Amino acid sequence: YRDTAPAVSRQYEDERRKKDIDFFHLFKHYASTDLMSSGLSSKNFQKLKDTDISLKEKWQLFKPHWENIKNTAYSRIIITALKDIYNIENISLDSIKKVTEKMKENKEKNFYAEILKERSNIEYILNELEVLEDEDIFQIEPDSDYYLPVFRPDSIFEINSKEALERIEEKYGHTIYGLKDLEVLIDKIIEDRKPNIYGIKIGMAYSRKILFEDVSFSEAEKSFLKIFYLNNSTSSNDCIAFSELKPFQDYMVHYCIKKAIELNLPIQIHTGLIESNLNDIRNSDPVYLTKLLTKYKHAKFDIFHAGYPYTDKLIAMIKMYKNCYFNMCWLAEVSQKLYINILDSIIEILPSNKIFGFGGDYMFVEGTYAAQKSARNAIAKILYNRIQSNYFGFEEAIGFAKKILNKNPKQIYNTK
């Protein structure tokens, strides 16, 4: 299982085939954070993504920063992918040219099936659909028995200007006069999509604290209606601060959770790690979710990213609440050592049916391949040691691995 990257729309193979990509496609996500953390400027990072700029020029920008980040797990994931998929041992100007050519050749074959199904042995992919980013959210995706759509309504929650409101209205042909109209729109998106929606995702830790208070309809509408009284000028970029819209956002999160309960859909919540630079990690502390977990006892909460760096808090919460699950997606590529330490601990703390052991979270399939390899190797090391110490018998260890990698998420996501 994996979820797509936060704030990133899905990319199917036919979409990748249409894009002009090169070696630096592998650095547009996750490793990009390390590149900029090491000193690469935002301007030069944009140049790495520009396929009109020569590989030689981009290599000169990239090389000194690669020397600084090649020790990180994000970089090791790419090294693994290059070695296993492209037969590249060392990164150089010549080798990145070879990878780029191979990427172009791969557009002519079923590359996704080869990497995700045959080599990674991934049975299903939880595939995030953004309200505004994904053009055909009402349509059935190609290979829809493999890609399981998860609806992410954050764009609706984060409406804060007339322009954003008009984009929603235009996309869905749905006029919005007030909060009730937004409720109707969410119902339409979800119900038109059922039974082809497998969950709802809340990723708002990227813009605010994940503390969602109980708010009345009237209080939420009063907050939302502030948008309508902004400057009417077409040249104006007036918007409402998110802090003023918190009552509206809180109300909508509660509304979607109730909808998920009604339709027996799990609710994914982003906690812990935040992709990209210069954000506030404190927003994503899972302790903020305590009231939600207590109130909605019939919901199924899939809590992402082990809450890292607030992992100990989340472990204690998962142990207390029967309606939430501990998802280790993203952790295997952040640090295999971190992944091992966390999983080895929760073996002794959490019921085995509450652990989801893998999610690749990558925008490109090469990353997903290397991430699952890292996770499988880590699990093998942990279980070997547990067998050696007589904590698990062999068959018991195999059963545990099957549960956290396949059976548990399949059960919660109501797959075939």
Short mmCIF file of C-alpha atoms in Angstrom, two decimals:
data_model
loop_
_atom_site.label_atom_id
_atom_site.label_comp_id
_atom_site.label_asym_id
_atom_site.label_seq_id
_atom_site.Cartn_x
_atom_site.Cartn_y
_atom_site.Cartn_z
CA TYR A 1 0.00 0.00 0.00
CA ARG A 2 1.05 3.56 -0.52
CA ASP A 3 -0.54 6.99 -0.59
CA THR A 4 0.59 9.59 -3.06
CA ALA A 5 2.62 12.50 -1.86
CA PRO A 6 0.90 15.24 0.07
CA ALA A 7 -0.38 18.09 -2.10
CA VAL A 8 0.51 16.18 -5.27
CA SER A 9 -1.98 14.88 -7.80
CA ARG A 10 -1.72 11.34 -9.10
CA GLN A 11 0.38 10.53 -12.12
CA TYR A 12 -0.65 7.53 -14.16
CA GLU A 13 1.65 5.96 -16.69
CA ASP A 14 -0.08 7.62 -19.64
CA GLU A 15 0.57 10.99 -18.01
CA ARG A 16 4.26 10.19 -17.46
CA ARG A 17 4.56 9.18 -21.11
CA LYS A 18 3.38 12.64 -22.17
CA LYS A 19 5.97 14.44 -20.04
CA ASP A 20 9.52 15.25 -21.02
CA ILE A 21 11.44 13.81 -18.08
CA ASP A 22 15.10 13.22 -17.36
CA PHE A 23 17.34 11.91 -14.58
CA PHE A 24 16.39 14.80 -12.29
CA HIS A 25 12.80 13.59 -12.26
CA LEU A 26 14.06 11.32 -9.46
CA PHE A 27 14.93 14.39 -7.36
CA LYS A 28 11.68 16.31 -7.61
CA HIS A 29 10.36 14.74 -4.42
CA TYR A 30 11.82 14.00 -0.93
CA ALA A 31 15.46 14.24 -2.01
CA SER A 32 14.58 17.77 -3.09
CA THR A 33 14.16 18.64 0.59
CA ASP A 34 17.70 17.44 1.31
CA LEU A 35 19.09 19.31 -1.70
CA MET A 36 17.67 22.61 -0.50
CA SER A 37 18.50 21.88 3.12
CA SER A 38 22.12 21.38 2.03
CA GLY A 39 22.15 24.80 0.36
CA LEU A 40 20.69 24.50 -3.16
CA SER A 41 18.71 27.65 -3.92
CA SER A 42 15.05 27.50 -4.91
CA LYS A 43 15.97 29.14 -8.22
CA ASN A 44 18.52 26.44 -9.05
CA PHE A 45 16.15 23.68 -7.92
CA GLN A 46 13.64 24.97 -10.46
CA LYS A 47 16.38 24.73 -13.08
CA LEU A 48 16.88 21.04 -12.22
CA LYS A 49 13.21 20.47 -13.07
CA ASP A 50 13.47 22.35 -16.37
CA THR A 51 13.99 19.83 -19.17
CA ASP A 52 14.90 22.64 -21.59
CA ILE A 53 18.16 23.12 -19.68
CA SER A 54 20.98 20.78 -20.68
CA LEU A 55 21.96 17.86 -18.46
CA LYS A 56 25.51 19.20 -18.38
CA GLU A 57 24.40 22.56 -16.96
CA LYS A 58 22.12 20.90 -14.43
CA TRP A 59 24.86 18.46 -13.42
CA GLN A 60 27.13 21.38 -12.54
CA LEU A 61 24.43 22.81 -10.27
CA PHE A 62 23.61 19.44 -8.76
CA LYS A 63 27.03 17.84 -8.21
CA PRO A 64 28.28 19.80 -5.14
CA HIS A 65 24.97 19.32 -3.33
CA TRP A 66 24.86 15.64 -4.24
CA GLU A 67 28.17 15.26 -2.41
CA ASN A 68 26.45 16.65 0.68
CA ILE A 69 23.27 14.57 0.57
CA LYS A 70 24.31 11.20 -0.81
CA ASN A 71 24.60 9.91 2.77
CA THR A 72 20.87 10.44 3.50
CA ALA A 73 18.26 7.72 3.24
CA TYR A 74 16.33 9.74 0.65
CA SER A 75 19.42 9.61 -1.55
CA ARG A 76 20.06 5.93 -0.81
CA ILE A 77 16.58 5.15 -2.06
CA ILE A 78 17.50 6.74 -5.39
CA ILE A 79 20.85 4.93 -5.44
CA THR A 80 19.02 1.61 -4.95
CA ALA A 81 16.58 2.42 -7.75
CA LEU A 82 19.39 3.41 -10.12
CA LYS A 83 21.32 0.23 -9.37
CA ASP A 84 18.40 -2.22 -9.58
CA ILE A 85 16.34 -0.64 -12.36
CA TYR A 86 18.90 1.19 -14.51
CA ASN A 87 22.10 -0.78 -13.74
CA ILE A 88 23.88 2.39 -12.66
CA GLU A 89 26.51 2.07 -9.93
CA ASN A 90 27.84 5.64 -9.77
CA ILE A 91 26.20 8.96 -10.50
CA SER A 92 28.12 11.01 -13.06
CA LEU A 93 27.33 13.14 -16.09
CA ASP A 94 27.68 10.09 -18.34
CA SER A 95 25.45 7.92 -16.14
CA ILE A 96 22.68 10.48 -15.85
CA LYS A 97 22.62 10.70 -19.65
CA LYS A 98 22.17 6.91 -19.79
CA VAL A 99 19.34 7.04 -17.23
CA THR A 100 17.61 9.79 -19.18
CA GLU A 101 17.74 7.75 -22.38
CA LYS A 102 16.43 4.68 -20.57
CA MET A 103 13.55 6.71 -19.14
CA LYS A 104 12.55 7.67 -22.67
CA GLU A 105 12.72 4.03 -23.77
CA ASN A 106 10.55 2.96 -20.83
CA LYS A 107 7.71 5.09 -22.16
CA GLU A 108 7.29 2.51 -24.90
CA LYS A 109 6.55 -0.38 -22.54
CA ASN A 110 4.38 -1.12 -19.52
CA PHE A 111 6.94 0.24 -17.09
CA TYR A 112 4.56 0.72 -14.16
CA ALA A 113 3.34 -2.86 -14.29
CA GLU A 114 6.92 -4.12 -14.44
CA ILE A 115 8.07 -2.06 -11.45
CA LEU A 116 5.01 -1.97 -9.21
CA LYS A 117 3.39 -5.34 -9.86
CA GLU A 118 6.14 -7.67 -11.02
CA ARG A 119 9.19 -6.36 -9.16
CA SER A 120 7.58 -4.77 -6.09
CA ASN A 121 4.71 -7.25 -5.72
CA ILE A 122 2.28 -4.48 -4.71
CA GLU A 123 -1.31 -5.71 -4.82
CA TYR A 124 -3.06 -2.34 -4.50
CA ILE A 125 -2.14 1.35 -4.56
CA LEU A 126 -4.13 3.85 -2.53
CA ASN A 127 -4.22 6.75 -4.93
CA GLU A 128 -4.94 10.23 -3.65
CA LEU A 129 -7.29 12.45 -5.68
CA GLU A 130 -7.23 16.18 -4.99
CA VAL A 131 -10.44 18.21 -5.44
CA LEU A 132 -8.84 20.84 -7.66
CA GLU A 133 -5.67 19.22 -8.97
CA ASP A 134 -7.22 16.12 -10.54
CA GLU A 135 -9.10 16.91 -13.70
CA ASP A 136 -11.29 13.83 -13.94
CA ILE A 137 -12.18 13.10 -10.34
CA PHE A 138 -15.57 11.71 -11.37
CA GLN A 139 -14.10 9.33 -13.93
CA ILE A 140 -12.97 5.73 -13.43
CA GLU A 141 -9.19 5.58 -13.61
CA PRO A 142 -7.27 3.24 -15.88
CA ASP A 143 -6.49 -0.02 -14.11
CA SER A 144 -9.14 0.87 -11.53
CA ASP A 145 -8.96 -2.56 -9.91
CA TYR A 146 -5.36 -1.72 -8.93
CA TYR A 147 -5.45 2.01 -8.16
CA LEU A 148 -7.85 2.59 -5.27
CA PRO A 149 -8.91 6.26 -5.18
CA VAL A 150 -8.80 8.18 -1.92
CA PHE A 151 -10.61 11.52 -1.88
CA ARG A 152 -8.67 14.50 -0.48
CA PRO A 153 -10.96 17.53 0.06
CA ASP A 154 -8.33 19.92 1.46
CA SER A 155 -8.81 22.34 -1.46
CA ILE A 156 -12.40 22.86 -0.35
CA PHE A 157 -11.38 23.33 3.28
CA GLU A 158 -8.75 25.88 2.25
CA ILE A 159 -10.96 28.14 0.14
CA ASN A 160 -10.01 31.64 1.29
CA SER A 161 -10.68 33.92 -1.68
CA LYS A 162 -13.30 34.59 -4.32
CA GLU A 163 -10.91 33.27 -6.94
CA ALA A 164 -10.59 29.91 -5.14
CA LEU A 165 -14.35 29.74 -4.70
CA GLU A 166 -14.93 30.42 -8.40
CA ARG A 167 -12.46 27.68 -9.35
CA ILE A 168 -14.49 25.16 -7.35
CA GLU A 169 -17.75 26.41 -8.86
CA GLU A 170 -16.39 26.27 -12.41
CA LYS A 171 -14.83 22.83 -12.03
CA TYR A 172 -17.97 21.17 -10.69
CA GLY A 173 -20.69 23.36 -12.23
CA HIS A 174 -22.01 23.99 -8.75
CA THR A 175 -22.93 27.49 -7.53
CA ILE A 176 -22.00 28.22 -3.92
CA TYR A 177 -23.95 30.79 -1.93
CA GLY A 178 -23.21 29.49 1.53
CA LEU A 179 -21.96 26.63 3.65
CA LYS A 180 -24.89 24.35 2.87
CA ASP A 181 -23.95 24.45 -0.82
CA LEU A 182 -20.47 23.20 0.07
CA GLU A 183 -21.96 20.30 2.01
CA VAL A 184 -24.06 19.40 -1.02
CA LEU A 185 -20.98 19.53 -3.25
CA ILE A 186 -18.97 17.22 -0.99
CA ASP A 187 -21.90 14.79 -0.88
CA LYS A 188 -22.04 14.84 -4.68
CA ILE A 189 -18.32 14.24 -5.13
CA ILE A 190 -18.25 11.34 -2.67
CA GLU A 191 -21.56 9.72 -3.59
CA ASP A 192 -20.97 10.00 -7.35
CA ARG A 193 -17.63 8.35 -6.76
CA LYS A 194 -18.87 5.50 -4.59
CA PRO A 195 -18.16 2.57 -4.79
CA ASN A 196 -14.91 3.76 -6.36
CA ILE A 197 -13.70 5.72 -3.34
CA TYR A 198 -11.80 3.78 -0.70
CA GLY A 199 -11.09 6.49 1.84
CA ILE A 200 -10.96 10.19 2.70
CA LYS A 201 -7.68 11.96 3.43
CA ILE A 202 -7.10 14.98 5.67
CA GLY A 203 -3.71 16.53 4.90
CA MET A 204 -4.13 19.91 6.54
CA ALA A 205 -1.00 19.68 8.70
CA TYR A 206 0.72 21.42 5.80
CA SER A 207 -1.18 24.64 6.46
CA ARG A 208 -2.35 24.60 10.11
CA LYS A 209 -2.55 22.66 13.37
CA ILE A 210 -4.54 19.44 13.11
CA LEU A 211 -6.68 20.52 16.05
CA PHE A 212 -10.24 20.35 14.75
CA GLU A 213 -12.68 21.72 17.33
CA ASP A 214 -16.44 21.14 17.51
CA VAL A 215 -18.04 24.11 15.76
CA SER A 216 -21.72 24.89 15.14
CA PHE A 217 -23.07 25.32 11.61
CA SER A 218 -23.87 28.99 12.24
CA GLU A 219 -20.39 29.74 13.57
CA ALA A 220 -18.78 27.95 10.62
CA GLU A 221 -20.98 29.74 8.08
CA LYS A 222 -20.22 33.10 9.65
CA SER A 223 -16.53 32.32 9.16
CA PHE A 224 -17.00 31.10 5.58
CA LEU A 225 -19.15 34.05 4.47
CA LYS A 226 -16.25 36.44 5.10
CA ILE A 227 -15.00 35.37 1.66
CA PHE A 228 -18.06 36.92 -0.01
CA TYR A 229 -17.30 40.37 1.39
CA LEU A 230 -13.84 40.65 -0.04
CA ASN A 231 -12.97 43.31 -2.63
CA ASN A 232 -14.98 42.76 -5.82
CA SER A 233 -12.25 44.11 -8.11
CA THR A 234 -11.12 41.56 -10.70
CA SER A 235 -7.55 42.73 -10.18
CA SER A 236 -7.72 42.20 -6.42
CA ASN A 237 -5.98 39.29 -4.76
CA ASP A 238 -7.72 39.79 -1.43
CA CYS A 239 -8.04 36.69 0.71
CA ILE A 240 -9.01 35.69 4.22
CA ALA A 241 -6.32 34.53 6.64
CA PHE A 242 -6.59 30.84 7.51
CA SER A 243 -6.74 31.80 11.18
CA GLU A 244 -10.06 33.57 10.50
CA LEU A 245 -11.36 30.56 8.61
CA LYS A 246 -10.51 28.01 11.30
CA PRO A 247 -14.15 27.59 12.45
CA PHE A 248 -15.20 26.87 8.85
CA GLN A 249 -12.34 24.42 8.33
CA ASP A 250 -12.97 22.64 11.62
CA TYR A 251 -16.63 22.21 10.77
CA MET A 252 -15.87 20.78 7.32
CA VAL A 253 -13.40 18.23 8.72
CA HIS A 254 -16.05 17.00 11.15
CA TYR A 255 -18.59 16.91 8.30
CA CYS A 256 -16.32 14.70 6.16
CA ILE A 257 -15.58 12.36 9.05
CA LYS A 258 -19.32 11.85 9.59
CA LYS A 259 -19.69 11.18 5.87
CA ALA A 260 -16.88 8.62 6.02
CA ILE A 261 -18.55 6.84 8.94
CA GLU A 262 -21.84 6.76 7.02
CA LEU A 263 -20.15 5.13 4.02
CA ASN A 264 -17.79 2.92 6.07
CA LEU A 265 -14.70 4.62 4.64
CA PRO A 266 -11.42 4.98 6.57
CA ILE A 267 -10.12 8.48 7.27
CA GLN A 268 -6.43 9.02 6.57
CA ILE A 269 -4.81 11.81 8.58
CA HIS A 270 -1.37 13.23 7.86
CA THR A 271 0.71 13.57 11.02
CA GLY A 272 4.37 13.98 11.79
CA LEU A 273 6.75 14.55 8.89
CA ILE A 274 6.11 17.43 6.53
CA GLU A 275 7.57 17.25 3.04
CA SER A 276 9.32 20.40 1.76
CA ASN A 277 11.34 23.05 3.53
CA LEU A 278 10.37 25.88 5.86
CA ASN A 279 7.20 24.57 7.45
CA ASP A 280 6.07 24.21 11.08
CA ILE A 281 6.37 20.59 12.23
CA ARG A 282 4.38 21.42 15.36
CA ASN A 283 1.21 21.57 13.26
CA SER A 284 1.32 17.81 12.78
CA ASP A 285 1.51 16.60 16.38
CA PRO A 286 -0.98 13.68 16.56
CA VAL A 287 -1.98 14.60 20.11
CA TYR A 288 -4.17 17.30 18.53
CA LEU A 289 -6.38 14.47 17.23
CA THR A 290 -7.39 13.24 20.69
CA LYS A 291 -10.86 14.80 20.65
CA LEU A 292 -11.61 13.39 17.19
CA LEU A 293 -10.58 9.87 18.18
CA THR A 294 -12.65 10.11 21.34
CA LYS A 295 -15.77 11.53 19.70
CA TYR A 296 -15.94 9.38 16.57
CA LYS A 297 -15.67 5.91 18.06
CA HIS A 298 -17.25 4.33 14.96
CA ALA A 299 -14.74 5.88 12.57
CA LYS A 300 -11.64 4.14 11.22
CA PHE A 301 -8.66 6.49 11.49
CA ASP A 302 -5.54 5.59 9.52
CA ILE A 303 -2.87 7.77 11.15
CA PHE A 304 0.05 8.37 8.80
CA HIS A 305 3.84 8.46 9.04
CA ALA A 306 4.08 6.98 12.55
CA GLY A 307 3.56 10.53 13.80
CA TYR A 308 7.33 11.03 13.59
CA PRO A 309 8.91 12.89 15.40
CA TYR A 310 5.99 12.50 17.83
CA THR A 311 6.00 8.72 17.51
CA ASP A 312 5.87 7.80 21.19
CA LYS A 313 2.75 9.91 21.66
CA LEU A 314 1.03 8.27 18.71
CA ILE A 315 1.94 4.76 19.86
CA ALA A 316 0.26 5.44 23.21
CA MET A 317 -2.81 6.83 21.45
CA ILE A 318 -3.13 3.88 19.07
CA LYS A 319 -2.87 1.51 22.02
CA MET A 320 -5.76 3.28 23.77
CA TYR A 321 -8.18 3.75 20.89
CA LYS A 322 -9.59 0.76 19.03
CA ASN A 323 -10.72 2.95 16.11
CA CYS A 324 -7.28 4.04 14.89
CA TYR A 325 -4.36 2.40 13.10
CA PHE A 326 -0.61 3.01 13.03
CA ASN A 327 0.62 3.58 9.47
CA MET A 328 4.36 3.48 8.78
CA CYS A 329 4.09 4.89 5.26
CA TRP A 330 7.07 7.07 4.26
CA LEU A 331 9.25 5.88 7.20
CA ALA A 332 11.28 3.29 5.26
CA GLU A 333 12.70 5.96 2.97
CA VAL A 334 13.27 8.53 5.74
CA SER A 335 15.55 6.11 7.56
CA GLN A 336 15.68 2.34 7.59
CA LYS A 337 17.20 2.50 11.07
CA LEU A 338 14.29 4.64 12.28
CA TYR A 339 11.84 2.24 10.66
CA ILE A 340 13.50 -0.74 12.38
CA ASN A 341 13.52 0.93 15.80
CA ILE A 342 9.85 1.92 15.59
CA LEU A 343 8.54 -1.39 14.24
CA ASP A 344 10.64 -3.41 16.66
CA SER A 345 9.15 -1.40 19.54
CA ILE A 346 5.51 -1.58 18.50
CA ILE A 347 5.73 -5.36 18.11
CA GLU A 348 5.66 -5.38 21.90
CA ILE A 349 3.19 -2.52 22.35
CA LEU A 350 0.42 -2.62 19.72
CA PRO A 351 -1.98 -5.36 18.63
CA SER A 352 -0.74 -6.74 15.32
CA ASN A 353 -3.99 -5.94 13.49
CA LYS A 354 -3.41 -2.20 14.07
CA ILE A 355 -0.09 -1.89 12.21
CA PHE A 356 0.28 -0.97 8.52
CA GLY A 357 3.87 -1.74 7.60
CA PHE A 358 4.44 0.01 4.28
CA GLY A 359 3.45 2.90 2.07
CA GLY A 360 5.79 4.24 -0.59
CA ASP A 361 4.43 7.81 -0.82
CA TYR A 362 6.40 8.49 -4.00
CA MET A 363 5.55 10.54 -7.09
CA PHE A 364 7.68 8.25 -9.26
CA VAL A 365 7.60 4.46 -9.41
CA GLU A 366 11.36 4.06 -9.06
CA GLY A 367 11.07 5.49 -5.55
CA THR A 368 8.21 3.20 -4.61
CA TYR A 369 10.25 0.18 -5.73
CA ALA A 370 13.28 1.12 -3.62
CA ALA A 371 11.13 2.09 -0.63
CA GLN A 372 9.38 -1.28 -0.51
CA LYS A 373 12.74 -3.03 -0.79
CA SER A 374 14.00 -1.02 2.19
CA ALA A 375 10.88 -1.87 4.20
CA ARG A 376 11.04 -5.59 3.37
CA ASN A 377 14.72 -5.78 4.30
CA ALA A 378 14.01 -4.02 7.58
CA ILE A 379 11.12 -6.35 8.42
CA ALA A 380 13.28 -9.38 7.61
CA LYS A 381 16.02 -8.15 9.99
CA ILE A 382 13.54 -7.50 12.79
CA LEU A 383 11.75 -10.83 12.47
CA TYR A 384 14.99 -12.79 12.15
CA ASN A 385 16.14 -11.34 15.48
CA ARG A 386 12.75 -11.98 17.06
CA ILE A 387 12.88 -15.63 15.95
CA GLN A 388 16.45 -15.99 17.21
CA SER A 389 15.41 -14.64 20.60
CA ASN A 390 12.38 -16.99 20.68
CA TYR A 391 9.94 -14.08 20.82
CA PHE A 392 8.31 -15.38 17.62
CA GLY A 393 8.24 -18.81 16.11
CA PHE A 394 8.97 -18.96 12.37
CA GLU A 395 5.36 -19.35 11.24
CA GLU A 396 4.23 -16.70 13.72
CA ALA A 397 6.79 -14.24 12.29
CA ILE A 398 5.63 -14.94 8.73
CA GLY A 399 2.03 -14.42 9.81
CA PHE A 400 2.93 -11.09 11.40
CA ALA A 401 4.62 -9.90 8.20
CA LYS A 402 1.59 -10.87 6.10
CA LYS A 403 -0.71 -8.96 8.43
CA ILE A 404 1.19 -5.66 8.47
CA LEU A 405 1.99 -5.69 4.74
CA ASN A 406 -1.28 -6.97 3.32
CA LYS A 407 -4.08 -8.30 5.47
CA ASN A 408 -4.54 -5.33 7.81
CA PRO A 409 -4.87 -2.57 5.22
CA LYS A 410 -6.97 -4.79 2.96
CA GLN A 411 -9.43 -5.31 5.77
CA ILE A 412 -9.68 -1.63 6.73
CA TYR A 413 -9.95 -0.44 3.12
CA ASN A 414 -12.61 -3.00 2.21
CA THR A 415 -10.71 -4.36 -0.78
CA LYS A 416 -11.69 -7.44 -2.72
#
